Structures are given as C-alpha cells and as structure tokens.
Coordinates of C-alpha atoms in Angstrom, one line a residue:
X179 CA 0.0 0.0 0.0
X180 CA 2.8 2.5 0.8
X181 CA 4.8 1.7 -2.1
X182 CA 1.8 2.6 -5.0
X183 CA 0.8 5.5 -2.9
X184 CA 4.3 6.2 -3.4
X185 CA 4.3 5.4 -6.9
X186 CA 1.2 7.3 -7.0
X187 CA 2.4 10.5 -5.5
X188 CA 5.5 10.5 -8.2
X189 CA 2.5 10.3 -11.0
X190 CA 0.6 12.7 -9.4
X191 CA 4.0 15.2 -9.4
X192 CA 4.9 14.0 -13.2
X193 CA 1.0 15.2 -14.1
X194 CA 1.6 18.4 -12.5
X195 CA 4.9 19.6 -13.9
X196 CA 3.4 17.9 -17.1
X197 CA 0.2 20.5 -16.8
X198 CA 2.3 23.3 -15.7
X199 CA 4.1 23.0 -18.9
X200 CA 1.5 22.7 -21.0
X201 CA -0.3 25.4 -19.3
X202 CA 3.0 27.9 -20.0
X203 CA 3.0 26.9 -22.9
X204 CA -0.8 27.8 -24.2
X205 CA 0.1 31.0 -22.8
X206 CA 3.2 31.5 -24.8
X207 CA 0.7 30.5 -27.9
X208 CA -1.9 32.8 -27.0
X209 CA 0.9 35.5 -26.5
X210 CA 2.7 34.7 -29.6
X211 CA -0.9 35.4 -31.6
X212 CA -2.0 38.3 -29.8
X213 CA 2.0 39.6 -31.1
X214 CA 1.0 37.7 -34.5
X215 CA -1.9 40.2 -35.0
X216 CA -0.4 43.4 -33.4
X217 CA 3.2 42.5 -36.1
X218 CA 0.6 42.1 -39.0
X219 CA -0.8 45.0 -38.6
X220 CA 2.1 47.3 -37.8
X221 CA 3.9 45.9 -41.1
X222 CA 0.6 46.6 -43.4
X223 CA 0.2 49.9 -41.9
X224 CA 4.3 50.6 -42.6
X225 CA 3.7 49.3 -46.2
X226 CA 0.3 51.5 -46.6
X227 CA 2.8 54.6 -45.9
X228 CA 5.5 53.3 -48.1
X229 CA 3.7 53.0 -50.4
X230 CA 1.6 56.7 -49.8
X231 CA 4.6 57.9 -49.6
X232 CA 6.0 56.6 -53.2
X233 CA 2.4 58.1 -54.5
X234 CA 3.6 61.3 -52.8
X235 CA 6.8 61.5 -54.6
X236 CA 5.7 60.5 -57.9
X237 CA 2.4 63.2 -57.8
X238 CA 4.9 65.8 -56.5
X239 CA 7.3 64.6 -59.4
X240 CA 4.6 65.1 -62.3
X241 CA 2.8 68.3 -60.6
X242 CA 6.7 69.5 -61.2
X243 CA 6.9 68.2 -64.8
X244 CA 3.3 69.3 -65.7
X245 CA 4.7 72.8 -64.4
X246 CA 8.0 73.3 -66.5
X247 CA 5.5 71.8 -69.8
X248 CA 3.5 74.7 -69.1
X249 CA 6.3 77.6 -68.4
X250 CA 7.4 76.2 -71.4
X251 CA 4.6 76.4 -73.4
X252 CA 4.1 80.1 -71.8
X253 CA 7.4 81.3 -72.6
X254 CA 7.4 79.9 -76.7
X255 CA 3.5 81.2 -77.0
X256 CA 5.3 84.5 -75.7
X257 CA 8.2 84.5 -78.1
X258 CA 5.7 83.5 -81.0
X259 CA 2.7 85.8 -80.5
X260 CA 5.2 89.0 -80.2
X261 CA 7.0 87.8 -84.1
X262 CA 3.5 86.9 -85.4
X263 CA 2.5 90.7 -83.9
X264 CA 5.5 92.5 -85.6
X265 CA 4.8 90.2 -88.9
X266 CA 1.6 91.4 -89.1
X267 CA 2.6 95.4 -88.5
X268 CA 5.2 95.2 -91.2
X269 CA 2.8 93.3 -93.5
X270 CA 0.2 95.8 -93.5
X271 CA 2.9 99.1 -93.8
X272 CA 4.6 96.5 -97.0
X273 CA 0.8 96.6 -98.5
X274 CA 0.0 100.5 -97.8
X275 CA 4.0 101.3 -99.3
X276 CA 3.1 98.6 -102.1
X277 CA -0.3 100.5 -103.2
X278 CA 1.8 103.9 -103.2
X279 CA 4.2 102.6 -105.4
X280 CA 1.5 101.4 -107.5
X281 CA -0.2 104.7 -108.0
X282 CA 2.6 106.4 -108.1
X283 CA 3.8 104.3 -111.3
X284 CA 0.1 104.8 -113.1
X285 CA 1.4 109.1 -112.4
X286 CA 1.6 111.1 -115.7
X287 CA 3.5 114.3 -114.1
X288 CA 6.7 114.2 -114.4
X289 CA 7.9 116.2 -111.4
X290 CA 5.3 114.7 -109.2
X291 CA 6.4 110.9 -110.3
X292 CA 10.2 111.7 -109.7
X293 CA 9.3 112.9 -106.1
X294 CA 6.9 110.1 -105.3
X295 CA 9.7 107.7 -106.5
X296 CA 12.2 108.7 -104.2
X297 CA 9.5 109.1 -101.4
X298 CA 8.8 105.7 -102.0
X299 CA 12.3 104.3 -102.0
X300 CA 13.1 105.8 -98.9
X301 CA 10.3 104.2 -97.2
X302 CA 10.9 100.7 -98.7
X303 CA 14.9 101.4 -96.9
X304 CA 13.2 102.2 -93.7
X305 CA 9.9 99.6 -94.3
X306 CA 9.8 97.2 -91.2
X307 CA 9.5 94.2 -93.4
X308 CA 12.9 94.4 -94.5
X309 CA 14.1 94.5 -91.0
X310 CA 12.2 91.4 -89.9
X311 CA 14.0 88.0 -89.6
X312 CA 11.5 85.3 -91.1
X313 CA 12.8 82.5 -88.7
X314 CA 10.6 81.7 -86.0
X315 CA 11.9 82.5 -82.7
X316 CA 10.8 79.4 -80.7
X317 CA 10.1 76.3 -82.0
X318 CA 6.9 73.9 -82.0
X319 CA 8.2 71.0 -81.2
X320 CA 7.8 69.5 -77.2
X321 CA 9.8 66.5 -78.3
X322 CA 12.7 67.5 -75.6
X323 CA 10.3 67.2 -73.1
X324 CA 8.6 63.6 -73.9
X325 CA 9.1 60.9 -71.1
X326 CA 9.7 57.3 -71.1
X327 CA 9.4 55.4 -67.7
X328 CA 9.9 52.2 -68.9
X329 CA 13.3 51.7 -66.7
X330 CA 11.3 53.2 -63.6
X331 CA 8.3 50.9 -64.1
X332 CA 10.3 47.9 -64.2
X333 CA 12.3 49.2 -61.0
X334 CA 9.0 49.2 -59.6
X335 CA 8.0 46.4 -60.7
X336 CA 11.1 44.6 -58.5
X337 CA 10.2 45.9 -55.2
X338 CA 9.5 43.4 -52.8
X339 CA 9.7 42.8 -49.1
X340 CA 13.1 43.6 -47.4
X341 CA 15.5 40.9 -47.6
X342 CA 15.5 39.0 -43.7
X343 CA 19.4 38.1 -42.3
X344 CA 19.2 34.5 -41.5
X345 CA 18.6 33.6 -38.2
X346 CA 22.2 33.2 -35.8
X347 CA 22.9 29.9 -33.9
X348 CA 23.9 30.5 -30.2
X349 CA 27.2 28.0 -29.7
X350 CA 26.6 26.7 -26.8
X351 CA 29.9 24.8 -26.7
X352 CA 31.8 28.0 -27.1
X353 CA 30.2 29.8 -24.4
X354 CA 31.8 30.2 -20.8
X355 CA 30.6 31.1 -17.9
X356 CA 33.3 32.5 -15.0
X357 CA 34.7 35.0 -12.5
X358 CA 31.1 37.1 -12.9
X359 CA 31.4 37.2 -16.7
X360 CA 29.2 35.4 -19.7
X361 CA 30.7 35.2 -22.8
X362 CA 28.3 34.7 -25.7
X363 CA 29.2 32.9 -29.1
X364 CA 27.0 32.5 -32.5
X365 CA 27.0 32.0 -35.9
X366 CA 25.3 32.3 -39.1
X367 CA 24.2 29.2 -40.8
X368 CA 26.3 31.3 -44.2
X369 CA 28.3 34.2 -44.3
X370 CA 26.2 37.5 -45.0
X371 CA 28.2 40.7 -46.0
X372 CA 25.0 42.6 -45.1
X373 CA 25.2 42.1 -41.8
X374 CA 25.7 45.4 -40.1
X375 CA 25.6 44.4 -36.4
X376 CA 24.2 42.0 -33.6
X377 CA 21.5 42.5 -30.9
X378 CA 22.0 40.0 -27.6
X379 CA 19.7 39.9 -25.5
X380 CA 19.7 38.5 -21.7
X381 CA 17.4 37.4 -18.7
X382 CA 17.9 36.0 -15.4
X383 CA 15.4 33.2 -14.6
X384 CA 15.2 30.3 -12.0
X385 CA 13.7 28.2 -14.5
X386 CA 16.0 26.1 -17.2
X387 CA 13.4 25.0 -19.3
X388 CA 11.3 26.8 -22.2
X389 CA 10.4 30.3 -21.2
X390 CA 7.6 31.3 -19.1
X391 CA 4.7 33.6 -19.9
X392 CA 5.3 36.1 -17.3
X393 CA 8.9 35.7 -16.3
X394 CA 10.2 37.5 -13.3
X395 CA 12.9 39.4 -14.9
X396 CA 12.8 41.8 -17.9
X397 CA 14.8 41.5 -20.6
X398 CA 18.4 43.4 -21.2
X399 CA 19.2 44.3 -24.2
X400 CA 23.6 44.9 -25.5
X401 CA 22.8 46.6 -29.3
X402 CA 25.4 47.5 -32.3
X403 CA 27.7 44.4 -31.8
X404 CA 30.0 44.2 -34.6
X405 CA 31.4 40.7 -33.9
X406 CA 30.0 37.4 -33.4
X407 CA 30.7 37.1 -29.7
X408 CA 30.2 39.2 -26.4
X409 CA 31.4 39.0 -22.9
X410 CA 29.1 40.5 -20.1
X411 CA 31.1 41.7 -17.1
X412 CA 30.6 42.6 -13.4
X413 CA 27.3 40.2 -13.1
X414 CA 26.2 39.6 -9.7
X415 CA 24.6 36.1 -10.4
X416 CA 21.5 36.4 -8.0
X417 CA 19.6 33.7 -10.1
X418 CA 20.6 29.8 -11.2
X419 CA 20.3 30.6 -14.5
X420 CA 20.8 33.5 -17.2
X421 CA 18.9 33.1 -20.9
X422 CA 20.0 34.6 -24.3
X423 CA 19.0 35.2 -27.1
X424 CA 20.3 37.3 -30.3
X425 CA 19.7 38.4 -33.8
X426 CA 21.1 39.8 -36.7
X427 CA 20.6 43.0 -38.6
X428 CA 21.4 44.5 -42.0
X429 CA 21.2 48.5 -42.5
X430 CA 17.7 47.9 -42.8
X431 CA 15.6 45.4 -41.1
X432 CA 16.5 43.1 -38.0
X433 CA 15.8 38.9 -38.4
X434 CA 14.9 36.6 -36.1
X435 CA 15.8 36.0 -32.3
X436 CA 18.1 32.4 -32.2
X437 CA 16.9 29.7 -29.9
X438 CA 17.0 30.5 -26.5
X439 CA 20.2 29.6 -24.7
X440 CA 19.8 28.6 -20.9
X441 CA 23.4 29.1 -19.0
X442 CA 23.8 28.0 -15.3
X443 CA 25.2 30.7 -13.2
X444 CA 26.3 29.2 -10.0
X445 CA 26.8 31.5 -6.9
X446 CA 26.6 31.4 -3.4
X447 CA 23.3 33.3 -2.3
X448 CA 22.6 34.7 1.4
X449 CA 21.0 37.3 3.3
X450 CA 21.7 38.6 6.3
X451 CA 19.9 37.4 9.5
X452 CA 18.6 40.7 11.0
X453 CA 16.2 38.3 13.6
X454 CA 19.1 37.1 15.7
X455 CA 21.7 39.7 15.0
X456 CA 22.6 42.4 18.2
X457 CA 20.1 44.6 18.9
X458 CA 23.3 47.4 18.2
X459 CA 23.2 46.3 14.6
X460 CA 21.1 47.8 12.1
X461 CA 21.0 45.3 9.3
X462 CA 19.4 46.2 6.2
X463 CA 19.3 43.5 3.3
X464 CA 23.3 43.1 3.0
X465 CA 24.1 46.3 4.9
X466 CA 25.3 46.3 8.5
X467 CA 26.0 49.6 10.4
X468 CA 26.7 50.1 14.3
X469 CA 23.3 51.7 16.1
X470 CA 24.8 52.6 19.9
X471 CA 20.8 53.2 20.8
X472 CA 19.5 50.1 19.1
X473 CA 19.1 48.0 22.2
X474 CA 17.7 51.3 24.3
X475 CA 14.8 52.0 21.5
X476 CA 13.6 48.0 22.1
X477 CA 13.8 48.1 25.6
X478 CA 11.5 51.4 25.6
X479 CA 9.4 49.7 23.2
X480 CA 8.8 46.1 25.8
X481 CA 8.1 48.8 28.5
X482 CA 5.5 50.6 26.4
X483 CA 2.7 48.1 26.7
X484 CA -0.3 50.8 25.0
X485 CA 2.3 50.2 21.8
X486 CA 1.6 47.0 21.4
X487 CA 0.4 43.6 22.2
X488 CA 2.9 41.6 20.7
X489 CA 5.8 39.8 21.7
X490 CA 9.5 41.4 20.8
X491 CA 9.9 39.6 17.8
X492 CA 6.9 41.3 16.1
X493 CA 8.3 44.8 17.6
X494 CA 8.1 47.8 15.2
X495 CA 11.9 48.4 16.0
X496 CA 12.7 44.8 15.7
X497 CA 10.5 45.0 12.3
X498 CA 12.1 47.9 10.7
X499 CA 15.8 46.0 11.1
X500 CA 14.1 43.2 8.8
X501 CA 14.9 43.2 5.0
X502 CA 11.8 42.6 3.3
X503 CA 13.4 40.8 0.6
X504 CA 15.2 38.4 3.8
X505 CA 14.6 34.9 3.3
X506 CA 13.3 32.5 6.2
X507 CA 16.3 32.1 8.6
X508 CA 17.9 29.1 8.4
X509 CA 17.8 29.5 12.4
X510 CA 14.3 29.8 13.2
X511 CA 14.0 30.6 17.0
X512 CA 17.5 31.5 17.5
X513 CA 17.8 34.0 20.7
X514 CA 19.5 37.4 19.6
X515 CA 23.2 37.8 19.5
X516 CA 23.7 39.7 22.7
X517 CA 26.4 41.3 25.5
X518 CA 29.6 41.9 23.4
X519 CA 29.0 39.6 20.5
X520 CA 28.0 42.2 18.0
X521 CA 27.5 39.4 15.2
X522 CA 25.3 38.9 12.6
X523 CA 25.4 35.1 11.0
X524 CA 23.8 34.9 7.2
X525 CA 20.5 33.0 6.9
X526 CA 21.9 30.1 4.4
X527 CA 24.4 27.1 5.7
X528 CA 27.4 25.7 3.5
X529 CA 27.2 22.0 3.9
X530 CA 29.2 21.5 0.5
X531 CA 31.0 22.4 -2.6
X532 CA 33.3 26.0 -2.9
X533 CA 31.4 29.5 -2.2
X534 CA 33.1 32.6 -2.3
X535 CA 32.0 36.0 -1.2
X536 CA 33.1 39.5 0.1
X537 CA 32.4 42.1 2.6
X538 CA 33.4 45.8 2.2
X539 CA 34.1 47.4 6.0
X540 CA 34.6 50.7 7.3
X541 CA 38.5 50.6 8.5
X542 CA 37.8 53.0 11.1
X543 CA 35.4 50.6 12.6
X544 CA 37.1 50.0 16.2
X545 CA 36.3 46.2 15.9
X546 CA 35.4 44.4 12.7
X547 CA 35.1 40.0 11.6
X548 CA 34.4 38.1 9.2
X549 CA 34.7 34.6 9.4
X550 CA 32.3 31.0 9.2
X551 CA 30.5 29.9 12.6
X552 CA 28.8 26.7 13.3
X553 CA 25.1 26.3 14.2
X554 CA 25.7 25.7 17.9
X555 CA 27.5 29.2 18.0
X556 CA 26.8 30.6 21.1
X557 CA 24.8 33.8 22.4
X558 CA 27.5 35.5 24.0
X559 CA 30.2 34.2 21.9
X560 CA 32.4 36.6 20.0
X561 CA 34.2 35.1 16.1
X562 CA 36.9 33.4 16.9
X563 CA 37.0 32.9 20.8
X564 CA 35.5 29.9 20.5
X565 CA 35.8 26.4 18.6
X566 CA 32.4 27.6 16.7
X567 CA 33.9 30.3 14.8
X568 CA 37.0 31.0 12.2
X569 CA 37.5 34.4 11.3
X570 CA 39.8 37.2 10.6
X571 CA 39.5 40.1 12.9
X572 CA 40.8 43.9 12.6
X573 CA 41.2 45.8 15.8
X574 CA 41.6 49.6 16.0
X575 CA 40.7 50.0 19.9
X576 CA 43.8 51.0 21.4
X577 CA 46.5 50.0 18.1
X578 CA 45.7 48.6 14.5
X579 CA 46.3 45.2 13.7
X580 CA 44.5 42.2 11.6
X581 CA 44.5 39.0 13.3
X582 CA 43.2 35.6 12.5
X583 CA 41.4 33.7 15.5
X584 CA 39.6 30.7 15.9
X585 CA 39.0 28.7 19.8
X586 CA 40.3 32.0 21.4
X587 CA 44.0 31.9 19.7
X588 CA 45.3 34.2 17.3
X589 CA 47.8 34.9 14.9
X590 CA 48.9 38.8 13.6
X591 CA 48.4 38.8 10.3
X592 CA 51.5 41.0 8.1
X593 CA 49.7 42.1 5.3
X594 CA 48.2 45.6 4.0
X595 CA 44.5 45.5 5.8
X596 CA 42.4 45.7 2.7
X597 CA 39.2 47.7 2.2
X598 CA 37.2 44.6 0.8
X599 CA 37.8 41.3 1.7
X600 CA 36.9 38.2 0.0
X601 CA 36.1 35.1 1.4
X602 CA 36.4 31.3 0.4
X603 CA 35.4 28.2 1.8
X604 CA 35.7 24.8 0.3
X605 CA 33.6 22.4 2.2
X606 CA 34.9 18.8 1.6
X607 CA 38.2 20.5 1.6
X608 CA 38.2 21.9 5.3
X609 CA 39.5 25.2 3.7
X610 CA 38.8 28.4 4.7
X611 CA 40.5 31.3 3.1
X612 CA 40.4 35.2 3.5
X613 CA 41.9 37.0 0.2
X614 CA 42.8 41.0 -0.3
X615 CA 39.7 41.2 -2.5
X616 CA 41.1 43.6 -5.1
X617 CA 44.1 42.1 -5.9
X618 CA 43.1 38.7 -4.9
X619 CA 46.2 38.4 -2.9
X620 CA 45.8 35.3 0.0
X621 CA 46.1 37.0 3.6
X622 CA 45.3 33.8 5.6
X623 CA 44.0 29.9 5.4
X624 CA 42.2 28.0 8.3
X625 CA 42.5 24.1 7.7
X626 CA 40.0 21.7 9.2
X627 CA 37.9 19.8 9.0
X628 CA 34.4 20.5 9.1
X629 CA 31.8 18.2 10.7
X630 CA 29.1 20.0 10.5
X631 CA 27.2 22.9 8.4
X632 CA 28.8 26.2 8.6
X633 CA 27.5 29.6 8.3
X634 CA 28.8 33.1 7.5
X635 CA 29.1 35.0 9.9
X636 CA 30.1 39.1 10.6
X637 CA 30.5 41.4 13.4
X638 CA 31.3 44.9 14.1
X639 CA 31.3 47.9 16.6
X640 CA 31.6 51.2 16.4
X641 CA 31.3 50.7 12.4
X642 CA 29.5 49.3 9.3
X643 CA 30.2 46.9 6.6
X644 CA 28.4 45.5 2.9
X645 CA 28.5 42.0 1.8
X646 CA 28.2 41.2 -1.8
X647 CA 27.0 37.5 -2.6
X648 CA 26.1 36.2 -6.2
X649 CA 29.8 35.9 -7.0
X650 CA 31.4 32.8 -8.2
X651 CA 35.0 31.8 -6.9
X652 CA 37.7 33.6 -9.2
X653 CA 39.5 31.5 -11.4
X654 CA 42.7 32.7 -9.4
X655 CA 41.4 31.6 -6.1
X656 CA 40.9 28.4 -7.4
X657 CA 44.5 28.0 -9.4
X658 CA 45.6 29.3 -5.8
X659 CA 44.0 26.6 -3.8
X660 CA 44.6 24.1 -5.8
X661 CA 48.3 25.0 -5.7
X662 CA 48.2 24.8 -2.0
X663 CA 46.1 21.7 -1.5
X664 CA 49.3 19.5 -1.5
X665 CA 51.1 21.7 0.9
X666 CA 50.6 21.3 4.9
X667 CA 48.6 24.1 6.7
X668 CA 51.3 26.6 8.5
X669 CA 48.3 27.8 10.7
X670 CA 47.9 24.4 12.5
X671 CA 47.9 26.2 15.6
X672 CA 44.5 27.9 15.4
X673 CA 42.9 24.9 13.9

C-alpha cells in the first residue's frame, strides 16, 4: 500500500509539472498570436505609408513636370505671339508702301512721279518688313520634353519585401561562464556581407526549461555588436540561470531571435539574519551599520505596553531591522546575539562544494570580523573565541592590527588590511580562506575539517560593513588553492 501511494504520488507530481508545462505553454501561444496580430498590422500599416509615400513623390514629381511643360509652353507662346504681332505690322505698312508705289507708277506728271519715286524708296529702306527676320523665334516642337518610364516601371515592378538576415545559432559549446562574466558565441548558418551588427539579448530566470509567460525578470538588451561574440562583465549572479537570445541586422531590417540559450550561473546566495543579530546592529538586506541606541529603542518599546500587544519579535523596532526581501532564517528561533558579541550570521548554511564572497568594512570601525560559525555558536560568543567560529578580525581600539582567531588563539596577520575582503570556503576540503579582495592576494588559510554545516558570519562595533554574494570563486582563487592543497597548513595552531 505504501509503495503505489508512493508510486502514485510520483504520477501525481509528473502530471503536475506535465500541466504546468503545458499550461506555460498555451500561454506563450496565445501571446505569440496576440503579437501575430499586433506584427501584421504594424507591417501593413508601414507598407500603406511606403507606399503613400511613393504616390507622394511620384504626384509631386509630375505636378513638377506638368509645371515646367507649361512655363514652357508660356514662354514659346510668348516669343511666337510678339514675331506673329511685328509680322503682321510690317505686313500691313509693305501693303500700304506697295499701293503707293503702284499709283505712283500709273502718275503722268513728271515732277510729281520723280518725287513720289524717291519718297517711295526711302520708305521701302526704312519699311519694317525688310528689318524682320523670317525665322521663327521658338520652336513647335515639345519633343525635348517627352518621357519614357519604362526603366522606372520595371524598377517598380522589383520591389519586394526587405530581404531577412538568417537567423544566428547560439554556440553553446563556445560559451563560458566564470569569475562574474558570460561570454556569448554564435554563428550564421552562411556568411552574409550585409550584416551590419548583432543585438544580444539576456534574462535572469530560476527556471532552465522553455520560457515562461510572465517571467520574473525583464529582458536586457547589449545593441550594435559588430562581432560574433560578447562578454558580459561585473554580473552579480543572484539567479541559477541567465537566458540569451540574439539576432542579426542589416542597415535595414533586423531577423529573427536564435533559440534561446539557458546558462547556469552558479553562486553562493545569502542574506543577512537581521532576527538574531545584536540589537546594536542595524541590518538592512546586506548592509550592517553600528546603532549605539538600538538595544535602548527596544527596551523602551517592551516597557510601552499601550504600543503593542505583541511579543518582541513582532516589535516595530525589531521589524524595521528586517529586510523585506530576507529569506526565512535558516535558524528559526534563535535567541538574539547579545552582550559583546556584535555578530550577525547569514541565513543560508554551506554543507558542501566551494562558495566565495566578500564584505566591504569601514576601516575606522574600532572592531570588525568576518569569518564562518557553526550552528551551535553561542549567544555571547564573540568570532573566533570559540571552537564555533574561524575568522579574521581587525582591531583599531587601542593600536591597529589584523588577526586571525579561531578557539580564542590568534595569529597577527603582516599584510596591508584591505578595504574589501573576499572570502572562500571549500567544504569537503576543510578550507577556509580570506583574500585582499582587489588584488586577490591570499592573507590567511584556516585548515580543518568540518563536521558539520557552517554559516557566514560578521561582526562589528563602532562601524559598518556591505557583503556582496552572487559571486562565483575567481579562477585565481581556485589555481591558488589548488596550488596549496598539497602543501601542509602553516596555521595548524589555530585549527
């Protein structure tokens, strides 16, 4: 009976991931149509103007040609009308001089004819007609200004949508994911000359199969790449998993997105326990800074009954030191660091593998830690005084100086103190590392071995610090250790 309810419950869990898939994915359908109608009609509406726009040019162009056809016809009837005017003067003072002359010659007076004839040839000298030119000052002919669109109508004729770039492959093989950094590779399926540049586009997710219909991060987009790859630097990996996707585009119009590409981006993830840090520490998300009236403000509030009914832990001052993005503590019910253990532990155990992560600290703070603790850590225990904790710890109370502790020993560190420090445990390893964060320069290694989960953990007075999780261990941490691994520990005496 056990084992088919069993079996029954592993159906039952098959059938719902099987539904919830299917359900994503007749969302993703119905989304892809509503974007199937809202493409088709941006497109038709972009061709409508194209082509309104072509009509525009070529009534513009033959309101323009019409135009210069009828200056030119202006300008000849002009030229024409004005010679067929003067032509018509000097024909009718030819006639009037031609019907003198006539009369003249039918004269039978001597004197009078001889007069009348050099009357008359003085006129014909001067007559208009012999001053007119009889070639016509403009021509007839509109031939220069005949049109043949025969080349543009077949040009026409060839338009056609814009010509698509292929679609790029994603190489999966060639992609690499380390130290914070993504780097990208595609391809073409055949080389394109038209290509003038790549758009990538990336998404954290949770989720490594198809995409989801509402997704919980929004795309970011990288635009003009001119090559074929891309590296994305300084990520803070605060998801499993980071999706791409990229396309190619010519001067003109952009293809298709590629197949989406689902990268793991492993990181060590962890908030900070505001619930059981000191009451002196105002932690917000991964912020930590000294508050000298922190534990007065909740005492005054447990005194003030007509505030509230609730028990400390639901406390308005207590409340406001919670981040609101703080995940359950991985130590519900723990009792609040207290006395002279100003710590703060992070609400996710390491009970495996290699995690890194660093803390940037006030170096004026007059006591600052940073180290791993184990569960049973105790309230009044301070980071390193104790066989619960490992950590490095800088001092500035009376003289400077970095030390690392662990069961109440401790050993002066002589190195630079850094303004970040980055931190490095490897689990199965028993390796605990603290690194000059910038230069990635090793300050100290605790050796052990671990028997139990292990925490981070933090404390300061007088002070204030910021941790940064999401990273991954640097490649040069890990050719560091692994240099090391072989070598005995030379800090056996705080182990």
């Amino acid at each position: 009976m056990g084992d088919q309810k069993e079996s029954l419950r592993k159906i039952t869990t098959t059938l719902a991931l099987k539904n919830d898939e299917i359900t994503n994915f007749i969302c993703c359908l119905k989304q892809s149509l509503e974007n199937l109608e809202g493409n088709s009609s941006r497109v038709q509406e972009d061709l409508e103007t194209e082509f309104s726009s072509l009509h525009s040019v070529l009534d513009e162009l033959k309101d323009s040609m019409v135009t210069r056809i009828k200056q030119e016809r202006a300008s000849r009837t002009y030229e024409l009308q004005s010679q067929l005017s003067a032509c018509s003067k000097a024909l009718e003072s030819s006639e009037e001089l031609l019907e003198v002359a006539n009369q003249t010659l039918c004269s039978s007076e001597a004197d009078d004819f001889t007069q009348a004839a050099k009357d008359i040839k003085d006129s014909v000298t001067m007559a208009p007609a012999f001053r007119l030119s009889l070639k016509a000052k403009a021509s007839d002919s509109m031939s220069h200004m005949m049109v043949d669109f025969t080349q543009e109508r077949e040009m026409l004729q060839t338009i056609k949508f814009l010509p698509v770039p292929a679609t790029p492959e994603i190489l999966v093989s060639e992609c690499q994911v380390c130290d914070n950094t993504v780097t990208v590779q595609w391809a073409l399926p055949e080389p394109d000359t038209k290509i003038d540049h790549y758009d990538l586009e990336h998404r954290r997710t949770n989720y490594e199969g198809p995409p989801r219909a509402r997704e919980d991060y929004p795309w970011m987009v990288v635009e003009g790449i001119r090559e074929t790859e891309y590296t994305l630097t300084g990520l803070r990996f605060d998801t499993r998993y980071m999706t791409f996707r990229v396309k190619a585009c010519n001067k003109a119009v952009a293809g298709e997105f590629s197949e989406l590409v689902t990268l793991e981006t492993h990181a060590f993830q962890f908030k900070l326990d505001a619930s059981s840090s000191h009451q002196n520490l105002k932690v917000e998300d991964l912020s930590v800074e000294w508050d000298s009236c922190g534990g007065k403000v909740v005492q005054d509030i447990r005194k003030d009954k007509n505030r509230t009914n609730q028990s400390p832990m639901h406390s308005p001052a207590r409340t406001a030191m919670n981040s609101p993005k703080r995940v359950p503590s991985a130590r519900v019910g723990r009792d609040r660091f207290t006395a002279e253990s100003y710590t703060v532990l992070g609400d996710t155990f390491i009970d495996a593998g290699q995690q890194y992560w660093e803390v940037r600290f006030d170096k004026e703070s007059k006591a600052f830690a940073v180290g791993l603790a184990l569960r049973n850590l105790g309230r009044f225990d301070q980071l390193g005084k104790s066989n619960a904790s490992w950590c490095i710890h800088l001092n500035n109370w009376l003289h400077q100086s970095l030390t690392a502790k662990h069961n109440n020993k401790a050993r002066t560190l002589d190195c630079p103190i850094p303004d970040r420090i980055g931190v490095y445990c490897n689990y199965e390893e028993g390796a605990l590392s603290f690194y000059n964060a910038r230069t990635k320069t090793l300050m100290h290694t605790f050796r052990t071995k671990f028997t139990q989960p292990v925490i981070p953990a933090f404390s300061v007075w007088n002070g204030s610090f910021s941790v940064q999780t999401g990273l991954q261990v640097p490649s040069v941490v890990q050719s560091g250790q692994r240099k090391n691994s072989g070598t005995s520990s030379s800090n056996a005496s705080l182990t």
